[in-house]
CSV table of C-alpha atoms in Angstrom, one decimal:
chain,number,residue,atom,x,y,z
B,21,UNK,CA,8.5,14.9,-13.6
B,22,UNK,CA,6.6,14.4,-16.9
B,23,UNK,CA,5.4,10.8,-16.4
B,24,UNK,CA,2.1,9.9,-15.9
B,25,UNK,CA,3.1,7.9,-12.8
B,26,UNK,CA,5.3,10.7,-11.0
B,27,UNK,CA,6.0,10.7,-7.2
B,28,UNK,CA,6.1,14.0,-5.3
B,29,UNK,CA,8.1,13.1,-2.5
B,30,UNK,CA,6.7,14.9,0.5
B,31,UNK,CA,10.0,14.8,3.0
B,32,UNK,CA,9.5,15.3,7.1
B,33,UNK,CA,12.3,16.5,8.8
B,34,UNK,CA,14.6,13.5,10.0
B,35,UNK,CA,16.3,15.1,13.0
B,36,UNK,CA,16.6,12.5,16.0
B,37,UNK,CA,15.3,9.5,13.9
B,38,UNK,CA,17.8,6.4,14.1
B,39,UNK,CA,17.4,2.9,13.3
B,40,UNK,CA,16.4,0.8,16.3
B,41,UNK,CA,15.5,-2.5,16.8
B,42,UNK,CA,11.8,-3.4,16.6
B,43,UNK,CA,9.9,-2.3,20.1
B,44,UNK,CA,9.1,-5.1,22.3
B,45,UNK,CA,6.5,-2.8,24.1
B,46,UNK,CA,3.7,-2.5,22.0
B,47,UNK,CA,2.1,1.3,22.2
B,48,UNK,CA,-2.0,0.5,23.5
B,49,UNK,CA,-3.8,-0.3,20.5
B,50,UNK,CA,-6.9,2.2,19.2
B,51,UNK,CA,-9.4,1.2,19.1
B,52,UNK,CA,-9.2,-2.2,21.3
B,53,UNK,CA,-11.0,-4.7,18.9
B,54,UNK,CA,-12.3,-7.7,20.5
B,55,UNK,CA,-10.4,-10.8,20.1
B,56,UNK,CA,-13.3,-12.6,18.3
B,57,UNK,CA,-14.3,-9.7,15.9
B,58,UNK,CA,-13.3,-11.2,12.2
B,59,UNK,CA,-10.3,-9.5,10.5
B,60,UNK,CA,-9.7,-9.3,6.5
B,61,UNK,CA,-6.3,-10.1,5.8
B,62,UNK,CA,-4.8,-7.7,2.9
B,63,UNK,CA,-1.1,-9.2,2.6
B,64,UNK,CA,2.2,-11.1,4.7
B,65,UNK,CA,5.3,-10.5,3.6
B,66,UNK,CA,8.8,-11.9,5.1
B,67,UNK,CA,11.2,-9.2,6.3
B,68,UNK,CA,14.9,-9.3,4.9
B,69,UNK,CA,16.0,-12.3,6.7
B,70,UNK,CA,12.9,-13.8,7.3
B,71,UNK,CA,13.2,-13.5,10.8
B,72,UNK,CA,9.6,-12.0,11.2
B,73,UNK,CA,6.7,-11.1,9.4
B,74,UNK,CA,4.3,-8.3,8.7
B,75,UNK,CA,0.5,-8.5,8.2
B,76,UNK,CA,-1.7,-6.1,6.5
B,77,UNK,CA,-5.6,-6.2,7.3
B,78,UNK,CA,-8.4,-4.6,7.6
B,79,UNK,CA,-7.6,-2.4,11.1
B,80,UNK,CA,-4.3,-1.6,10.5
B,81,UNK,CA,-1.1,-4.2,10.7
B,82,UNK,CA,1.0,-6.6,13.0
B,83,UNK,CA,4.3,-7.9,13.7
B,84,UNK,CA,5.1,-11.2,14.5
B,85,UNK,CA,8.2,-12.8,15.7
B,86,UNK,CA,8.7,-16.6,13.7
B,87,UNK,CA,11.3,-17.9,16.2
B,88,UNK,CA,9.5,-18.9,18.7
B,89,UNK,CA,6.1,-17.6,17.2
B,90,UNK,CA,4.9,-14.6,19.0
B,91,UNK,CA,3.1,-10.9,18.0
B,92,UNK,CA,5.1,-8.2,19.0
B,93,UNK,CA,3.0,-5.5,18.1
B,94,UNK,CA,0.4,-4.4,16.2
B,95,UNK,CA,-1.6,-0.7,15.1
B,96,UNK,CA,-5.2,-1.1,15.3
B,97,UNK,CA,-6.5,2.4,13.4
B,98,UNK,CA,-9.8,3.7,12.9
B,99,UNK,CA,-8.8,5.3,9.3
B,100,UNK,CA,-8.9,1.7,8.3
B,101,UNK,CA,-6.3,-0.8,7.0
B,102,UNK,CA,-3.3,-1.5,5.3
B,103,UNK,CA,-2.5,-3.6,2.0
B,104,UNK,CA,1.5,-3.7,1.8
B,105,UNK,CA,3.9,-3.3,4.8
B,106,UNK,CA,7.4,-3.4,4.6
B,107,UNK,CA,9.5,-4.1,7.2
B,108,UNK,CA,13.6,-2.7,7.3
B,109,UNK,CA,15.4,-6.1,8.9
B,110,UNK,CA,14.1,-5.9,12.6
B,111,UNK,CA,14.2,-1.9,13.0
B,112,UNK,CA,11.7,0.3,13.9
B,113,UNK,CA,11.2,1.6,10.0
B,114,UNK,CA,8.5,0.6,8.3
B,115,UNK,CA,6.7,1.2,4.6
B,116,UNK,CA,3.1,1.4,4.8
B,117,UNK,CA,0.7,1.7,1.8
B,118,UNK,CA,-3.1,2.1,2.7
B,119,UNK,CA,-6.3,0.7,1.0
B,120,UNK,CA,-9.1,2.8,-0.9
B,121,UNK,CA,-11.3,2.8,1.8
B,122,UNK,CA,-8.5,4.0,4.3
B,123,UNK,CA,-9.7,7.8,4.7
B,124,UNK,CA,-6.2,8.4,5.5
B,125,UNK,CA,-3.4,6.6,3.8
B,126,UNK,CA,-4.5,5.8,0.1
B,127,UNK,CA,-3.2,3.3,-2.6
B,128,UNK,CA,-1.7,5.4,-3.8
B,129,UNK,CA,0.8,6.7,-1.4
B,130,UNK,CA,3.8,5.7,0.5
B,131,UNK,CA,4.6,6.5,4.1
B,132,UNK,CA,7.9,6.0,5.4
B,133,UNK,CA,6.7,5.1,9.1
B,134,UNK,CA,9.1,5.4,12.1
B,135,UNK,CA,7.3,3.7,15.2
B,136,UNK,CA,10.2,4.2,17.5
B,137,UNK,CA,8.5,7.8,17.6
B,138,UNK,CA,5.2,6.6,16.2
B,139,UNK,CA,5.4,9.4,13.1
B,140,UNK,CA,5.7,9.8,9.6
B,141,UNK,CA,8.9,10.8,8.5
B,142,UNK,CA,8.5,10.6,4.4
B,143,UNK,CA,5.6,10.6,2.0
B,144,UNK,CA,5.5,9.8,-1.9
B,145,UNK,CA,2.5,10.3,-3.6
B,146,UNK,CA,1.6,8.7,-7.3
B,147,UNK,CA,-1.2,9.2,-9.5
B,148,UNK,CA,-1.5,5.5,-10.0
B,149,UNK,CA,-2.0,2.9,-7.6
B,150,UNK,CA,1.3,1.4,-5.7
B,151,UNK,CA,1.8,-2.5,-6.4
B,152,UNK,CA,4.6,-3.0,-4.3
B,153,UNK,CA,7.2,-1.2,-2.1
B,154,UNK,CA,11.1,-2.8,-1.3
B,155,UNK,CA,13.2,-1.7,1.4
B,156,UNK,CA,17.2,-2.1,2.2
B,157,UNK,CA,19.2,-0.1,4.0
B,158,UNK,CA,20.1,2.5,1.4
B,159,UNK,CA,17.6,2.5,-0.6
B,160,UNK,CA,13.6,2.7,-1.0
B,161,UNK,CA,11.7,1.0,-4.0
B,162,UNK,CA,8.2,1.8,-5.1
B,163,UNK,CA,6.4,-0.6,-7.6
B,164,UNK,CA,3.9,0.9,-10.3
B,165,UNK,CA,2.0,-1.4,-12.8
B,166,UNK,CA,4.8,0.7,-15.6
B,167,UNK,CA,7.3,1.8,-13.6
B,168,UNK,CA,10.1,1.5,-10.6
B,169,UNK,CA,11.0,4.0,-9.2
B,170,UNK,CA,14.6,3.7,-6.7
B,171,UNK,CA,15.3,6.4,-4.4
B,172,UNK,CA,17.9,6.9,-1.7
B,173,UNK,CA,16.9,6.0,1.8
B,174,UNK,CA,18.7,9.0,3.7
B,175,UNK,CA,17.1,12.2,1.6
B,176,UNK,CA,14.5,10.2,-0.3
B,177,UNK,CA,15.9,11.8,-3.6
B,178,UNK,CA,14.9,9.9,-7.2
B,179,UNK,CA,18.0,8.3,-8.3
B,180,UNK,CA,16.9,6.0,-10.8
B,181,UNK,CA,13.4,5.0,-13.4
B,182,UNK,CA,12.8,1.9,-14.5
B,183,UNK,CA,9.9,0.9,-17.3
B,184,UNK,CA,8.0,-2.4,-16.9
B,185,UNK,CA,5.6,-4.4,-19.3
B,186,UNK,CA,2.8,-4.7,-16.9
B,187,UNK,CA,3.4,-5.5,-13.5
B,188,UNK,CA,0.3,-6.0,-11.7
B,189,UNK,CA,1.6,-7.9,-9.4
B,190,UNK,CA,4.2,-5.8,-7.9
B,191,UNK,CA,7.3,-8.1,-9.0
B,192,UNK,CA,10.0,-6.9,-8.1
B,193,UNK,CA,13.4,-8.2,-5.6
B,194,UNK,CA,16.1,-6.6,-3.7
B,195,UNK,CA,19.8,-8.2,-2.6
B,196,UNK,CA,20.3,-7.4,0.6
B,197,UNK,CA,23.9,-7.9,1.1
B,198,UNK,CA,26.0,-4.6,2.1
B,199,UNK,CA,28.7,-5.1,-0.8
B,200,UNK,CA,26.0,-5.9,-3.5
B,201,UNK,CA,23.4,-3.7,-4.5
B,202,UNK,CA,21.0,-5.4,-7.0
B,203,UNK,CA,17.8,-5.5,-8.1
B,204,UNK,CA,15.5,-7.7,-10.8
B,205,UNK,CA,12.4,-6.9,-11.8
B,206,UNK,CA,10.0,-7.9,-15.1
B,207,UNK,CA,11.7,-6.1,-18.2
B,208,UNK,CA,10.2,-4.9,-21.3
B,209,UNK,CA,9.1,-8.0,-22.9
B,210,UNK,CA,7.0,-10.9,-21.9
B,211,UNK,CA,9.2,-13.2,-19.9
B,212,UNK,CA,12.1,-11.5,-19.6
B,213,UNK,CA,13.8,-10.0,-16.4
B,214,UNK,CA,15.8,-7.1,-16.3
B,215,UNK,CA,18.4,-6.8,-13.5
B,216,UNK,CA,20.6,-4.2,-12.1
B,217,UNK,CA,24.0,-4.1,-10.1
B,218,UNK,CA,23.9,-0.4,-9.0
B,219,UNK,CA,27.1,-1.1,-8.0
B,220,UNK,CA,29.1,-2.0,-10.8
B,221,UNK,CA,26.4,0.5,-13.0
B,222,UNK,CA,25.5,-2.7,-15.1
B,223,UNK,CA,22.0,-3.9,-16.2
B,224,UNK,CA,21.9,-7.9,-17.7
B,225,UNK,CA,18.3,-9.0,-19.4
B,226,UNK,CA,17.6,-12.2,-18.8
B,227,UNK,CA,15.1,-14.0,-21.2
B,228,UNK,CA,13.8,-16.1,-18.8
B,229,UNK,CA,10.9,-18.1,-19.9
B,230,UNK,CA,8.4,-17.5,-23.0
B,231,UNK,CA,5.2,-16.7,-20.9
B,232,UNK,CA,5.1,-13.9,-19.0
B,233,UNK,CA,7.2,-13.5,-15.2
B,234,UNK,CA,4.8,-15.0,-12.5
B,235,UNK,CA,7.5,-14.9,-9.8
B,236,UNK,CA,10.6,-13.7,-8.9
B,237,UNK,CA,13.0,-13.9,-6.6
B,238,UNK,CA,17.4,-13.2,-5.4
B,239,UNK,CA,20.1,-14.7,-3.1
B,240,UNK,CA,20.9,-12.1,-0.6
B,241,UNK,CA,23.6,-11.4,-2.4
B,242,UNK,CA,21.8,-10.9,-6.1
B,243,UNK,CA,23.8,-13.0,-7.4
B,244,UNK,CA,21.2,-15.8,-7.9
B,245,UNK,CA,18.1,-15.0,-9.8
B,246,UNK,CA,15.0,-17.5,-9.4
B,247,UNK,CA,11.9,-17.2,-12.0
B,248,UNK,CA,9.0,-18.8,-12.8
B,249,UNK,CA,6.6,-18.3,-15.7
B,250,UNK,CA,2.5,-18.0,-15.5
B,251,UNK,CA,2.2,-21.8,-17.0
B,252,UNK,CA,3.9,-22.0,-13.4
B,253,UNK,CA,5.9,-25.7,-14.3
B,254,UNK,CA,9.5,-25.3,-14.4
B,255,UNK,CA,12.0,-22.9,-11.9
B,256,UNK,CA,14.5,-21.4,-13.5
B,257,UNK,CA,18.1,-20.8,-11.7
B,258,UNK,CA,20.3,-17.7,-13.3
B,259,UNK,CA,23.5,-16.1,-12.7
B,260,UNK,CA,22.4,-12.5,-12.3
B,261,UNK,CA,26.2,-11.5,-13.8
B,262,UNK,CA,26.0,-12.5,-17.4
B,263,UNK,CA,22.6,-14.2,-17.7
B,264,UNK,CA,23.5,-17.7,-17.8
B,265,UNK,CA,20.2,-20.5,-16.9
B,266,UNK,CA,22.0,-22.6,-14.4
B,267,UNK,CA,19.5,-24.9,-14.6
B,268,UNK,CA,15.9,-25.5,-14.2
B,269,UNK,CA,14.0,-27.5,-12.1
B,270,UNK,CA,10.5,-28.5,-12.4
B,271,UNK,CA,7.1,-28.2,-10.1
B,272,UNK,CA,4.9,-30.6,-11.6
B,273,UNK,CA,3.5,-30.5,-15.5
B,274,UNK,CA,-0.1,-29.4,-14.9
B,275,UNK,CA,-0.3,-25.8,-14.5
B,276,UNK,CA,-0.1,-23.3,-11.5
B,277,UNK,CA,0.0,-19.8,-10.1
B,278,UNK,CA,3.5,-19.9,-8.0
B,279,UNK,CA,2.7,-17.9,-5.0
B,280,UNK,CA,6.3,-17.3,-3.6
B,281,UNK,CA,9.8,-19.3,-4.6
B,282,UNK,CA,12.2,-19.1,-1.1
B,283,UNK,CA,16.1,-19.7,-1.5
B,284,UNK,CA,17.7,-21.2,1.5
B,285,UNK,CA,20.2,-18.8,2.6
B,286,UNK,CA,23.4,-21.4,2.2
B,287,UNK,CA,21.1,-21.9,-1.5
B,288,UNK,CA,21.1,-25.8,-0.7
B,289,UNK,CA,17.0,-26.1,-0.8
B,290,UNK,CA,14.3,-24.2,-3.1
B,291,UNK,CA,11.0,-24.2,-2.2
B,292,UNK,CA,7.8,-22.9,-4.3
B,293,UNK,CA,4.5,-22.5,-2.9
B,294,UNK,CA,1.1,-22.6,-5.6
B,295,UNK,CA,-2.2,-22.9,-6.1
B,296,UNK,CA,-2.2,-26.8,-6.1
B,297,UNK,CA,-1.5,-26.8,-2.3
B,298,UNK,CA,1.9,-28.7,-1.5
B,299,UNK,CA,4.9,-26.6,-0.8
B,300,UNK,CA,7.8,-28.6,-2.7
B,301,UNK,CA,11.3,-28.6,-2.4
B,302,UNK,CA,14.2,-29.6,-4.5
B,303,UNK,CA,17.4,-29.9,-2.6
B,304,UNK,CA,20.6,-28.2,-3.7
B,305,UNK,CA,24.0,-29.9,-5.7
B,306,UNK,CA,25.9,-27.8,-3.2
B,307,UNK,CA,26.4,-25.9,0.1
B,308,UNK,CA,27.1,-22.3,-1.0
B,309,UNK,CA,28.1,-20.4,-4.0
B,310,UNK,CA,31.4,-21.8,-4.5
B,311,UNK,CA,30.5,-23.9,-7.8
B,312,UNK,CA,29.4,-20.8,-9.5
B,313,UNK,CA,33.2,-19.9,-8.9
B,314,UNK,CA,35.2,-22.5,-8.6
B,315,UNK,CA,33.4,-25.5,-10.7
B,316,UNK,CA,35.1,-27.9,-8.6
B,317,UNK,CA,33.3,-32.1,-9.0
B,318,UNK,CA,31.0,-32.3,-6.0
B,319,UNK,CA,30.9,-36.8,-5.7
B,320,UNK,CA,27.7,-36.5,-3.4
B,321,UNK,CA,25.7,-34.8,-6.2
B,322,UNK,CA,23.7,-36.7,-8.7
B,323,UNK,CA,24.9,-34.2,-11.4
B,324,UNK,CA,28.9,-34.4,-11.4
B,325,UNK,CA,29.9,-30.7,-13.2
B,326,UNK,CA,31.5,-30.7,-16.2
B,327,UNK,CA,35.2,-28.9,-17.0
B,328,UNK,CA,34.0,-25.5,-18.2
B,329,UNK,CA,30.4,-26.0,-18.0
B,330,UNK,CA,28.4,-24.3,-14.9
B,331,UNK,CA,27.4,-26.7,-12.9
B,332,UNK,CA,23.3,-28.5,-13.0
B,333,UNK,CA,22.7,-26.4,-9.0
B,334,UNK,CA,19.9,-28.6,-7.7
B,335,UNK,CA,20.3,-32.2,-7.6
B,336,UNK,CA,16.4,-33.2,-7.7
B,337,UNK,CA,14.8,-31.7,-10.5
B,338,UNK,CA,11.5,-32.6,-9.5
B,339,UNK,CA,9.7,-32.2,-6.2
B,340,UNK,CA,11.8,-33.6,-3.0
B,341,UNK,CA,9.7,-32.9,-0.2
B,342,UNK,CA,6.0,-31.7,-0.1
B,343,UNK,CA,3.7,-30.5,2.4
B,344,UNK,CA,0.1,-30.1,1.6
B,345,UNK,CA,-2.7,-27.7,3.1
B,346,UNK,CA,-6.2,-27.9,3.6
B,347,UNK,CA,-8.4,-25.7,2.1
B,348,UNK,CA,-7.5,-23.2,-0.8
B,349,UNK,CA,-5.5,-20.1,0.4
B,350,UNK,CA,-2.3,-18.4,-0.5
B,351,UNK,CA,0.9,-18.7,1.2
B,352,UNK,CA,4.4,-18.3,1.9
B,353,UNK,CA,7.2,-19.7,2.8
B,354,UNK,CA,10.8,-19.4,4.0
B,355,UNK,CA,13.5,-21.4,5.4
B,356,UNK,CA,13.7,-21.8,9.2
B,357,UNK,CA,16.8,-23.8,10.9
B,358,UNK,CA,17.7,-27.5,11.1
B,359,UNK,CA,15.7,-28.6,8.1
B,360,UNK,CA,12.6,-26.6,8.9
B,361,UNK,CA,10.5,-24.5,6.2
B,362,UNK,CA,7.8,-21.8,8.0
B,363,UNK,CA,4.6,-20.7,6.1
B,364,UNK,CA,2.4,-18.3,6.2
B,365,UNK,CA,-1.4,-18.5,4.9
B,366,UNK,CA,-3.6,-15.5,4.1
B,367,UNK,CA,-6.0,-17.7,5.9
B,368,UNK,CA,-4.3,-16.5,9.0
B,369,UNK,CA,-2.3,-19.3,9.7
B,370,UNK,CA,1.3,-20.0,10.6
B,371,UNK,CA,3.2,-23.7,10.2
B,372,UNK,CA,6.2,-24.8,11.0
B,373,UNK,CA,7.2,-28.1,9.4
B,374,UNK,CA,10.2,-30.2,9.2
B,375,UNK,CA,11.8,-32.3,6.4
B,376,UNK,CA,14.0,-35.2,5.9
B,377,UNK,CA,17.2,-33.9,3.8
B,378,UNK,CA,17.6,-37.6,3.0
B,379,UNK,CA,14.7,-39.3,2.1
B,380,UNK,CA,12.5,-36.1,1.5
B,381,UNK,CA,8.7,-37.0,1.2
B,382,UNK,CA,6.3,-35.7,3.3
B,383,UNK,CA,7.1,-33.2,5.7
B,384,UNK,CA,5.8,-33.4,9.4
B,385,UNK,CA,4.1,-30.4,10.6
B,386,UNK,CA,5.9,-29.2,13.9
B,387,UNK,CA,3.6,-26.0,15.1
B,388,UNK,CA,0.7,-24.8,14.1
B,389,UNK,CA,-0.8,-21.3,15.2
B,390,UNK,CA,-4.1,-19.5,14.1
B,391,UNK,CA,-2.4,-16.2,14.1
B,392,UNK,CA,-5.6,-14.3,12.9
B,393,UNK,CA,-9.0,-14.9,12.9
B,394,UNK,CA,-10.1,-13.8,9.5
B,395,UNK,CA,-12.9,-14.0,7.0
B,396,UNK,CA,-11.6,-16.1,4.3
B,397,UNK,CA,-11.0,-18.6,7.5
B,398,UNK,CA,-14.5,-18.7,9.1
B,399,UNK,CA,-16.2,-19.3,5.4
């Protein structure tokens, strides 16, 4: 490759390496570290179905188990630690990207990590640092400030390029559904998205908002595309098919950084977590996906749909439910069952809380665990 950001894919023989679920049975850690010796947090990120999640720090990673909470494993290394980990759904295949004082696995490299038989078995190097990394099934994504580059999972061969305006923050999301194979990432001009359905060999732009793409994220499907901008006061709702705005619903009118936006997976809640503290939800016009299909009147919505006009999708357009966190920290958040959100702090801390799908208000905190004891949470 010519580009200034190309990958030179260094492929270890696959033979005997399967898909497994994640090992219960944690290999001993090296070095031990003491329970009370402080730990820099790099990153969390959700897997596919937000089942678990991953932690980079400053020793290596960890796994943890959201339902019921519970660590089930972790690589302590003396090379040093690990900003991104991506997880494959609950299988033992993980993408690891190190930090620049890791005298082993550098920013700029990708490892395709099997810890079923605790080995590399793939390698990209890039001359320019790696911002993100997206996993499915079939395919593996790696995130440049410029550039995307898609390759296929089985012989890690370059099947497609994809420019970026600057992308410093890694944006970038991957469907997940085995019939759909979509992705959406920032496009070429501020505030637009540019997504792809592999699948049908189709790419929509989306002019999303005017400032530039803070956050992004899909339906499992791909069918559903939620944005928001870096003023960080409205979500915006498309149909990743044609580009429609299905509507748009709005955070607060002061301005934000939005952290993460979550999807329910029947898409009946949104949630968006920001700098101002309170995760808020607006609650859905509908069950599923049907109105996108059918436009059918929905009597228990406060929007009623129109003949021939896509229906308004969530029925609150401002906050309906809001839990706020002490302290000033980024998180997560995903959707847990029976009206329960879980978040996840960079702080090292993991909630549980509940909300009222009537009334909404203020959500009641059901678990609380100090998963980590790091830095940011002893200052």
């Amino acid at each position: 490759m010519t580009s200034t950001d190309s990958a030179s894919p260094a492929i270890h023989p696959r033979e005997g390496c399967g898909l497994h679920e994640a090992p219960m049975d944690p290999l001993q850690p090296e070095p031990q570290l003491n329970d009370n010796e402080e730990t820099e947090l790099y990153s969390v990120s959700w897997n596919q179905d937000s089942g678990c999640f991953a932690a980079g720090t400053s020793h290596g990673f960890s796994i943890y188990n959201c339902n019921p909470f519970k660590e089930t494993f972790r690589r302590d290394l003396k090379t040093g630690g690990f900003k991104i980990i991506e997880m494959l759904f609950r299988c033992n295949i993980l993408a690891l990207v190190g930090t620049k004082i890791n005298t082993q696995y550098p920013p700029n490299n990708v490892i395709i990590w099997d810890d079923f038989q605790s080995r590399c078995i793939g390698e990209f190097s890039f001359r320019s640092e790696i911002r993100a990394v997206k996993l499915r099934r079939d395919r593996v994504v790696v995130v440049l400030e410029h550039k995307i580059y898609v390759y296929n999972f089985m012989d890690l061969k370059l099947l497609h390029q994809i420019e970026t305006l600057a992308n410093p923050r890694g944006l970038c999301c991957l469907s997940h559904h085995p019939n759909t194979s979509v992705l959406a990432c920032p496009g070429l001009q501020r505030g637009q998205v540019r997504v792809e359905h592999f699948g049908l060999n189709r790419t929509t732009i989306i002019n999303a908002h005017d400032s530039k793409i803070a956050c992004l994220t899909l339906t499992m499907d791909g069918l559903l595309l939620a944005t928001a901008s870096l003023r960080g006061t409205l979500i915006r709702i498309f149909n990743t098919m044609d580009g429609t705005r299905l509507q748009e619903v709005r955070r607060g009118v002061d301005r934000a950084d939005i952290y993460n936006i979550a999807l329910s997976p029947n898409v009946q809640w949104l949630a968006v977590s920001s700098d101002k503290g309170p995760i808020s939800f607006n609650q859905s016009s509908s069950n599923a996906l049907e109105p996108l299909i059918t436009r059918s009147a929905n009597p228990s919505s406060s929007f009623s749909f129109l003949k021939g006009v896509l229906p308004k999708y969530f029925s609150s357009e401002w906050s309906f439910a809001q839990f706020h966190f002490p302290g000033v920290t980024q998180f997560i958040t995903t959707f847990g069952s029976q009206n329960t959100v879980i978040v996840v702090g960079l702080d090292g801390s993991f909630y549980r809380c509940s909300f009222d799908p009537v009334n909404g208000g203020e959500m009641v905190k059901q678990e609380y665990v100090r998963f980590l004891k790091t830095e940011a949470a002893s200052r």
